[in-house]
Tab-separated table of C-alpha atoms in Angstrom:
chain	number	residue	atom	x	y	z
A	246	MET	CA	-6.207	5.847	0.455
A	247	GLU	CA	-2.567	6.759	-0.148
A	248	ALA	CA	0.718	4.850	-0.010
A	249	GLY	CA	3.768	6.997	0.730
A	250	ILE	CA	7.103	6.094	-0.892
A	251	VAL	CA	9.904	6.721	1.623
A	252	GLY	CA	13.591	5.995	2.006
A	253	LEU	CA	16.957	7.644	2.450
A	254	PRO	CA	18.062	10.067	-0.286
A	255	ASN	CA	19.355	8.456	-3.514
A	256	VAL	CA	17.859	4.988	-3.019
A	257	GLY	CA	15.654	5.174	-6.139
A	258	LYS	CA	12.422	6.632	-4.735
A	259	SER	CA	11.801	9.241	-7.426
A	260	THR	CA	12.902	6.890	-10.219
A	261	LEU	CA	10.399	4.314	-8.993
A	262	PHE	CA	7.670	6.949	-8.665
A	263	ASN	CA	8.320	8.124	-12.241
A	264	ILE	CA	7.960	4.579	-13.554
A	265	LEU	CA	4.850	3.851	-11.505
A	266	THR	CA	3.021	7.011	-12.488
A	267	LYS	CA	4.689	7.712	-15.868
A	268	SER	CA	5.534	11.150	-14.460
A	269	LYS	CA	8.600	13.330	-14.971
A	270	VAL	CA	9.720	13.983	-11.400
A	271	GLU	CA	13.302	15.293	-11.156
A	272	VAL	CA	15.846	12.567	-10.387
A	273	ALA	CA	19.356	13.627	-9.387
A	274	ASN	CA	22.487	12.221	-7.780
A	275	TYR	CA	22.253	14.332	-4.616
A	276	PRO	CA	20.124	14.414	-1.439
A	277	PHE	CA	16.797	16.271	-1.202
A	278	CYS	CA	16.087	16.337	-4.919
A	279	THR	CA	12.450	15.793	-3.889
A	280	ILE	CA	11.168	18.497	-1.528
A	281	ASP	CA	7.408	18.746	-1.894
A	282	PRO	CA	5.635	15.386	-2.233
A	283	ASN	CA	4.626	14.309	-5.733
A	284	VAL	CA	1.296	12.479	-6.069
A	285	GLY	CA	0.282	10.017	-8.771
A	286	ILE	CA	-2.715	7.749	-9.456
A	287	VAL	CA	-1.770	4.286	-10.719
A	288	ASP	CA	-3.934	1.586	-12.338
A	289	VAL	CA	-3.956	-1.731	-10.492
A	290	PRO	CA	-3.038	-4.592	-12.885
A	291	ASP	CA	-5.909	-7.108	-12.799
A	292	ASP	CA	-6.390	-9.749	-15.494
A	293	ARG	CA	-9.921	-10.412	-14.191
A	294	LEU	CA	-11.127	-7.224	-15.913
A	295	TYR	CA	-10.186	-8.552	-19.335
A	296	GLU	CA	-11.685	-11.985	-18.705
A	297	LEU	CA	-14.983	-10.334	-17.714
A	298	ALA	CA	-14.794	-8.177	-20.830
A	299	LYS	CA	-14.748	-11.339	-22.989
A	300	ILE	CA	-18.155	-12.219	-21.545
A	301	VAL	CA	-19.967	-8.861	-21.808
A	302	ASN	CA	-18.052	-7.076	-24.632
A	303	PRO	CA	-18.117	-3.646	-22.966
A	304	GLN	CA	-17.470	-0.286	-24.596
A	305	LYS	CA	-14.688	0.390	-22.097
A	306	ILE	CA	-12.696	-1.130	-19.222
A	307	VAL	CA	-12.037	0.859	-16.045
A	308	PRO	CA	-9.372	-0.527	-13.661
A	309	ALA	CA	-9.077	0.105	-9.933
A	310	THR	CA	-6.458	2.651	-8.884
A	311	VAL	CA	-4.104	3.298	-6.000
A	312	LYS	CA	-2.535	6.643	-5.054
A	313	PHE	CA	1.225	6.922	-4.504
A	314	VAL	CA	3.007	9.837	-2.825
A	315	ASP	CA	6.746	10.404	-3.388
A	316	ILE	CA	8.038	11.842	-0.092
A	317	ALA	CA	11.330	13.689	0.465
A	318	GLY	CA	14.346	11.601	1.516
A	319	LEU	CA	15.084	11.300	5.225
A	320	VAL	CA	18.385	11.671	7.094
A	321	ARG	CA	19.507	11.141	10.682
A	322	GLY	CA	18.091	13.749	13.036
A	323	ALA	CA	14.891	14.314	11.021
A	324	SER	CA	12.778	14.174	14.197
A	325	LYS	CA	14.894	17.107	15.451
A	326	GLY	CA	14.503	19.026	12.200
A	327	GLU	CA	17.641	17.887	10.344
A	328	GLY	CA	17.474	17.997	6.545
A	329	LEU	CA	13.814	18.248	5.585
A	330	GLY	CA	12.833	16.233	8.654
A	331	ASN	CA	9.797	18.055	9.981
A	332	LYS	CA	8.280	18.365	6.511
A	333	PHE	CA	9.072	14.703	5.767
A	334	LEU	CA	7.402	13.493	8.954
A	335	SER	CA	4.281	15.582	8.385
A	336	HIS	CA	3.919	14.099	4.890
A	337	ILE	CA	4.220	10.541	6.227
A	338	ARG	CA	1.527	11.305	8.795
A	339	GLU	CA	-0.913	12.019	5.947
A	340	VAL	CA	-0.532	8.646	4.156
A	341	ASP	CA	-2.189	5.348	5.067
A	342	ALA	CA	0.715	2.981	4.398
A	343	ILE	CA	4.458	3.157	3.785
A	344	ILE	CA	6.393	1.792	0.806
A	345	HIS	CA	9.977	1.766	2.097
A	346	ILE	CA	12.589	1.715	-0.690
A	347	VAL	CA	15.906	0.180	0.357
A	348	ARG	CA	18.996	0.199	-1.852
A	349	CYS	CA	20.528	-3.275	-2.128
A	350	PHE	CA	23.233	-2.759	-4.758
A	351	VAL	CA	26.668	-1.147	-4.988
A	352	ASP	CA	27.353	1.558	-7.583
A	353	GLU	CA	30.253	3.943	-7.042
A	354	ASN	CA	28.646	6.430	-9.425
A	355	ILE	CA	25.592	6.866	-7.173
A	356	VAL	CA	26.385	8.447	-3.832
A	357	HIS	CA	24.876	7.053	-0.629
A	358	VAL	CA	24.031	9.555	2.081
A	359	GLU	CA	25.469	7.203	4.747
A	360	GLY	CA	28.647	6.522	2.754
A	361	SER	CA	28.133	2.763	2.244
A	362	ILE	CA	25.492	0.140	1.364
A	363	ASN	CA	23.852	-1.383	4.436
A	364	PRO	CA	20.080	-1.995	4.084
A	365	LEU	CA	19.444	-2.843	7.749
A	366	ARG	CA	21.227	0.294	8.935
A	367	ASP	CA	19.248	2.357	6.414
A	368	ILE	CA	15.968	0.917	7.701
A	369	GLU	CA	16.969	1.599	11.293
A	370	VAL	CA	17.803	5.229	10.448
A	371	ILE	CA	14.253	5.819	9.247
A	372	ASN	CA	12.598	3.644	11.896
A	373	LEU	CA	14.420	5.493	14.677
A	374	GLU	CA	13.282	8.886	13.391
A	375	LEU	CA	9.673	7.685	13.185
A	376	ILE	CA	9.938	6.184	16.669
A	377	LEU	CA	11.369	9.412	18.124
A	378	ALA	CA	8.558	11.434	16.552
A	379	ASP	CA	5.970	8.987	17.952
A	380	MET	CA	7.552	9.098	21.410
A	381	GLU	CA	7.066	12.844	21.444
A	382	SER	CA	3.413	12.490	20.358
A	383	VAL	CA	2.677	9.766	22.927
A	384	GLU	CA	4.313	11.672	25.779
A	385	ARG	CA	2.267	14.791	24.996
A	386	ARG	CA	-0.914	12.734	24.958
A	387	LEU	CA	0.075	10.879	28.138
A	388	GLU	CA	0.510	14.129	30.000
A	389	ARG	CA	-3.068	15.188	29.208
A	390	VAL	CA	-4.608	11.750	29.821
A	391	ARG	CA	-2.885	11.328	33.199
A	392	LYS	CA	-4.472	14.557	34.382
A	393	ASN	CA	-7.911	13.486	33.168
A	394	SER	CA	-7.570	9.941	34.575
A	395	LYS	CA	-8.131	11.236	38.109
A	396	SER	CA	-11.847	11.338	37.268
A	397	GLY	CA	-11.867	7.517	37.179
A	398	ASN	CA	-13.533	7.449	33.740
A	399	LYS	CA	-13.208	3.907	32.348
A	400	ALA	CA	-12.467	4.989	28.749
A	401	ILE	CA	-9.763	7.415	29.888
A	402	LEU	CA	-8.159	4.769	32.105
A	403	GLN	CA	-8.152	2.332	29.173
A	404	GLU	CA	-6.443	4.904	26.959
A	405	LEU	CA	-3.900	5.635	29.707
A	406	GLU	CA	-3.001	1.945	29.947
A	407	LEU	CA	-2.616	1.692	26.178
A	408	LEU	CA	-0.494	4.848	25.909
A	409	GLU	CA	1.831	3.489	28.585
A	410	LYS	CA	2.121	0.263	26.556
A	411	PHE	CA	3.029	2.326	23.467
A	412	SER	CA	5.527	4.407	25.424
A	413	GLU	CA	7.270	1.285	26.733
A	414	ALA	CA	7.480	-0.256	23.244
A	415	LEU	CA	8.770	2.923	21.616
A	416	ASN	CA	11.421	3.348	24.318
A	417	ARG	CA	12.615	-0.136	23.379
A	418	GLN	CA	12.651	0.994	19.713
A	419	ILE	CA	9.749	-1.295	18.806
A	420	PRO	CA	7.349	0.075	16.124
A	421	VAL	CA	3.731	0.199	17.293
A	422	ARG	CA	2.550	-1.768	14.217
A	423	THR	CA	4.278	-4.904	15.548
A	424	LEU	CA	2.293	-4.943	18.829
A	425	ASN	CA	-0.517	-7.452	19.328
A	426	LEU	CA	-3.557	-5.247	20.004
A	427	SER	CA	-7.216	-5.954	20.688
A	428	GLN	CA	-9.951	-4.521	18.462
A	429	GLU	CA	-10.719	-1.818	21.066
A	430	GLU	CA	-7.032	-0.900	21.352
A	431	THR	CA	-6.750	-0.706	17.552
A	432	GLN	CA	-9.617	1.809	17.469
A	433	ILE	CA	-7.819	4.028	20.009
A	434	LEU	CA	-4.585	3.681	18.031
A	435	LYS	CA	-6.276	4.962	14.850
A	436	GLN	CA	-7.141	8.214	16.627
A	437	LEU	CA	-3.471	8.792	17.517
A	438	ASN	CA	-2.235	8.460	13.892
A	439	LEU	CA	1.228	7.326	14.980
A	440	LEU	CA	3.877	7.033	12.269
A	441	THR	CA	5.071	3.582	13.354
A	442	SER	CA	1.503	2.247	13.354
A	443	LYS	CA	1.297	2.422	9.554
A	444	PRO	CA	1.756	-0.870	7.658
A	445	VAL	CA	5.033	-1.155	5.730
A	446	LEU	CA	6.036	-2.849	2.479
A	447	TYR	CA	9.781	-3.015	1.833
A	448	VAL	CA	11.042	-2.671	-1.748
A	449	ALA	CA	14.578	-3.926	-2.379
A	450	ASN	CA	16.074	-1.910	-5.244
A	451	LEU	CA	18.508	-4.307	-6.956
A	452	SER	CA	20.943	-4.055	-9.867
A	453	GLU	CA	20.031	-5.615	-13.232
A	454	GLU	CA	22.400	-8.493	-12.531
A	455	ASP	CA	21.008	-9.137	-9.051
A	456	ILE	CA	17.337	-9.144	-10.086
A	457	LEU	CA	18.125	-12.258	-12.144
A	458	ASN	CA	20.210	-13.867	-9.378
A	459	GLN	CA	18.350	-12.779	-6.275
A	460	GLU	CA	19.493	-15.699	-4.119
A	461	GLU	CA	23.093	-14.455	-4.415
A	462	ASN	CA	22.351	-10.967	-3.088
A	463	GLN	CA	23.191	-10.973	0.636
A	464	TYR	CA	21.598	-7.547	1.151
A	465	LEU	CA	18.270	-8.926	-0.081
A	466	LYS	CA	18.601	-11.971	2.154
A	467	GLN	CA	19.204	-9.760	5.214
A	468	LEU	CA	16.246	-7.560	4.318
A	469	LYS	CA	13.884	-10.531	3.943
A	470	GLU	CA	14.938	-11.933	7.322
A	471	TYR	CA	14.374	-8.537	8.944
A	472	ALA	CA	10.945	-8.060	7.332
A	473	GLU	CA	9.809	-11.565	8.263
A	474	LYS	CA	10.450	-10.875	11.956
A	475	GLU	CA	8.075	-7.914	11.925
A	476	GLY	CA	5.481	-9.545	9.656
A	477	SER	CA	6.170	-7.365	6.596
A	478	LYS	CA	6.765	-8.294	2.950
A	479	VAL	CA	9.670	-7.559	0.610
A	480	ILE	CA	9.303	-6.896	-3.132
A	481	PRO	CA	12.601	-7.199	-5.084
A	482	ILE	CA	12.713	-4.791	-8.013
A	483	CYS	CA	15.270	-3.244	-10.349
A	484	ALA	CA	14.277	0.372	-10.918
A	485	LYS	CA	16.696	0.655	-13.853
A	486	LEU	CA	15.244	-2.430	-15.582
A	487	GLU	CA	11.663	-1.256	-14.964
A	488	GLU	CA	12.609	2.106	-16.480
A	489	ASP	CA	13.839	0.332	-19.623
A	490	LEU	CA	10.696	-1.836	-19.815
A	491	ILE	CA	8.246	1.038	-19.638
A	492	ASN	CA	9.591	2.539	-22.866
A	493	LEU	CA	8.944	-0.670	-24.843
A	494	SER	CA	5.780	-1.687	-26.676
A	495	GLU	CA	3.609	-4.405	-25.096
A	496	GLU	CA	4.981	-7.027	-27.486
A	497	GLU	CA	8.616	-5.950	-26.977
A	498	ARG	CA	8.124	-5.901	-23.201
A	499	LYS	CA	6.717	-9.431	-23.203
A	500	SER	CA	9.568	-10.719	-25.343
A	501	PHE	CA	12.190	-8.995	-23.192
A	502	LEU	CA	10.733	-10.433	-19.982
A	503	GLU	CA	10.653	-13.931	-21.497
A	504	GLU	CA	14.341	-13.623	-22.419
A	505	LEU	CA	15.120	-12.703	-18.822
A	506	GLY	CA	12.962	-15.519	-17.451
A	507	LEU	CA	10.576	-13.095	-15.716
A	508	LYS	CA	6.772	-13.554	-15.738
A	509	GLU	CA	5.819	-9.887	-15.429
A	510	PRO	CA	7.307	-6.478	-14.585
A	511	GLY	CA	8.181	-6.124	-10.904
A	512	LEU	CA	6.023	-3.002	-10.817
A	513	ASN	CA	2.862	-5.065	-11.292
A	514	LYS	CA	3.523	-7.018	-8.123
A	515	LEU	CA	4.513	-3.847	-6.260
A	516	ILE	CA	1.221	-2.151	-7.208
A	517	ARG	CA	-0.867	-5.183	-6.213
A	518	GLU	CA	0.957	-5.590	-2.904
A	519	SER	CA	0.578	-1.860	-2.175
A	520	TYR	CA	-3.152	-2.206	-2.798
A	521	ALA	CA	-3.331	-5.164	-0.389
A	522	LEU	CA	-1.201	-3.292	2.177
A	523	LEU	CA	-3.855	-0.570	2.261
A	524	ASP	CA	-6.373	-3.349	3.093
A	525	LEU	CA	-8.239	-2.708	-0.154
A	526	ILE	CA	-10.203	-5.205	-2.227
A	527	THR	CA	-11.924	-5.035	-5.620
A	528	PHE	CA	-15.469	-5.766	-6.684
A	529	PHE	CA	-16.716	-5.509	-10.262
A	530	THR	CA	-19.678	-4.253	-12.225
A	531	ALA	CA	-19.883	-5.727	-15.711
A	532	GLY	CA	-22.242	-4.750	-18.514
A	533	PRO	CA	-22.285	-3.611	-22.147
A	534	LYS	CA	-21.293	-0.026	-21.244
A	535	GLU	CA	-18.258	-0.925	-19.139
A	536	VAL	CA	-16.454	-3.443	-16.985
A	537	HIS	CA	-15.463	-1.458	-13.922
A	538	ALA	CA	-13.230	-2.406	-10.977
A	539	TRP	CA	-14.285	-0.630	-7.766
A	540	THR	CA	-12.065	-0.173	-4.726
A	541	ILE	CA	-13.372	-0.658	-1.189
A	542	LYS	CA	-11.902	-1.332	2.243
A	543	ARG	CA	-12.016	-4.985	3.285
A	544	GLY	CA	-15.122	-5.535	5.416
A	545	THR	CA	-17.330	-3.026	3.566
A	546	LYS	CA	-21.041	-3.879	3.493
A	547	ALA	CA	-23.153	-3.866	0.323
A	548	PRO	CA	-24.871	-0.446	0.731
A	549	GLN	CA	-21.549	1.323	1.337
A	550	ALA	CA	-19.991	-0.519	-1.619
A	551	ALA	CA	-22.925	0.674	-3.734
A	552	GLY	CA	-22.197	4.206	-2.535
A	553	LYS	CA	-18.794	3.999	-4.210
A	554	ILE	CA	-20.634	3.980	-7.535
A	555	HIS	CA	-23.154	6.701	-6.652
A	556	SER	CA	-24.555	8.115	-3.412
A	557	ASP	CA	-28.097	7.363	-4.672
A	558	PHE	CA	-27.221	3.657	-4.839
A	559	GLU	CA	-26.428	3.661	-1.122
A	560	ARG	CA	-29.319	5.917	-0.114
A	561	GLY	CA	-31.943	3.856	-1.949
A	562	PHE	CA	-30.290	0.429	-1.586
A	563	ILE	CA	-32.739	-2.492	-1.906
A	564	ARG	CA	-30.522	-5.509	-2.569
A	565	ALA	CA	-27.417	-6.708	-4.385
A	566	GLU	CA	-27.300	-9.450	-7.016
A	567	VAL	CA	-23.932	-11.114	-6.486
A	568	ILE	CA	-21.869	-13.772	-8.211
A	569	SER	CA	-18.209	-14.570	-7.636
A	570	TYR	CA	-15.799	-13.833	-10.470
A	571	GLU	CA	-14.786	-17.517	-10.599
A	572	ASN	CA	-18.376	-18.743	-11.003
A	573	LEU	CA	-19.215	-16.202	-13.709
A	574	ILE	CA	-16.089	-17.081	-15.709
A	575	LYS	CA	-16.842	-20.797	-15.315
A	576	CYS	CA	-20.412	-20.297	-16.619
A	577	GLY	CA	-19.368	-17.938	-19.402
A	578	SER	CA	-22.555	-15.838	-19.235
A	579	TYR	CA	-25.007	-14.262	-16.795
A	580	THR	CA	-27.807	-16.331	-18.336
A	581	LYS	CA	-26.156	-19.671	-17.602
A	582	ALA	CA	-25.068	-18.490	-14.134
A	583	ARG	CA	-28.686	-17.555	-13.354
A	584	ASP	CA	-29.969	-20.893	-14.665
A	585	GLU	CA	-27.542	-22.710	-12.388
A	586	GLY	CA	-28.622	-20.656	-9.363
A	587	LEU	CA	-25.195	-19.087	-8.854
A	588	ILE	CA	-26.407	-15.468	-8.666
A	589	ARG	CA	-27.316	-14.687	-5.047
A	590	LEU	CA	-29.563	-11.979	-3.622
A	591	GLU	CA	-27.860	-10.214	-0.714
A	592	GLY	CA	-29.174	-7.585	1.704
A	593	LYS	CA	-27.833	-4.652	3.699
A	594	ASP	CA	-25.665	-6.770	6.002
A	595	TYR	CA	-23.776	-8.557	3.246
A	596	VAL	CA	-20.016	-7.952	3.367
A	597	VAL	CA	-18.702	-7.612	-0.178
A	598	GLU	CA	-15.814	-9.951	-0.998
A	599	ASP	CA	-12.859	-9.500	-3.329
A	600	GLY	CA	-13.849	-10.562	-6.849
A	601	ASP	CA	-17.603	-10.214	-6.384
A	602	VAL	CA	-19.423	-9.183	-9.569
A	603	VAL	CA	-22.413	-7.131	-8.420
A	604	VAL	CA	-25.604	-5.567	-9.735
A	605	PHE	CA	-27.138	-3.160	-7.205
A	606	ARG	CA	-30.903	-2.649	-7.069
A	607	PHE	CA	-32.031	0.646	-5.580
A	608	ASN	CA	-34.951	3.058	-5.468
A	609	VAL	CA	-34.722	6.793	-4.746
């Protein structure tokens, strides 16, 4: 599962990617500094790992991870091949969710490809290019499906109706992700892999002054109102401040954040929200060798969750011994949790929940 970082050139994409992944991607004050996408694996901050470790004293702790892709900046006309448009769009098609970086501060020393700061215009530039690319995809598919619909096949007729719904929405410049679709329609949509169907998280890149006085930043206010209308979230962040924080020791970072009145680095929230945007949850295994956070899609059943650890676990699945993180922490040990009857035995149809601590029993 991958989250693609997108935005206009010079909005802070590569800076943010560098901080997230502790990489050294080139950052420059001109468009198209990033050409080929950069990929990085990032640990998901989760205090639950360390609380579990206090109970079992493991040899090591293994956090969950999320993959970020830094994609080339987009300009007007990308859907027609302007700038690095075609390459940009193909890279977006490969990711599962979009992290859209929007610049919400003025700095005369950093050029803006559109000549001025206007977050809503910047969003519309990218949205329009994604919509135009989707319109082309839908029209191509419609042409084929219309021909095949003459057979009267029910599934084909259903797809035709849905494609016409998409076409109408896109012509009105409405992203497909905002449409209210049935479960059957959602399954058809997945096969189309439309750009505007991907979930979006907006990241407002603020100045150091504005991150401490967010209510006074009108750009941020406009962005939040826009995101709320389409059911998306906004994470305010100061890429420059995060860059300074990452070079400090843990103790210095904590002290610096306290001075600023901040609870944690903005990156932590961004990573967690990106994880949630991908519809991912975490379950844990906890023993003397390791406390391990495992990533699964929401709705995954126990055998498939076991398969994330090893294919043999899924193939020979017998049952899962499950306790919620909250109950295990409250008891303070597996022994007490077992005595109180809080460890459950679950079978093949059990849907694993976020925070479950699991022992899988299997036989191959």
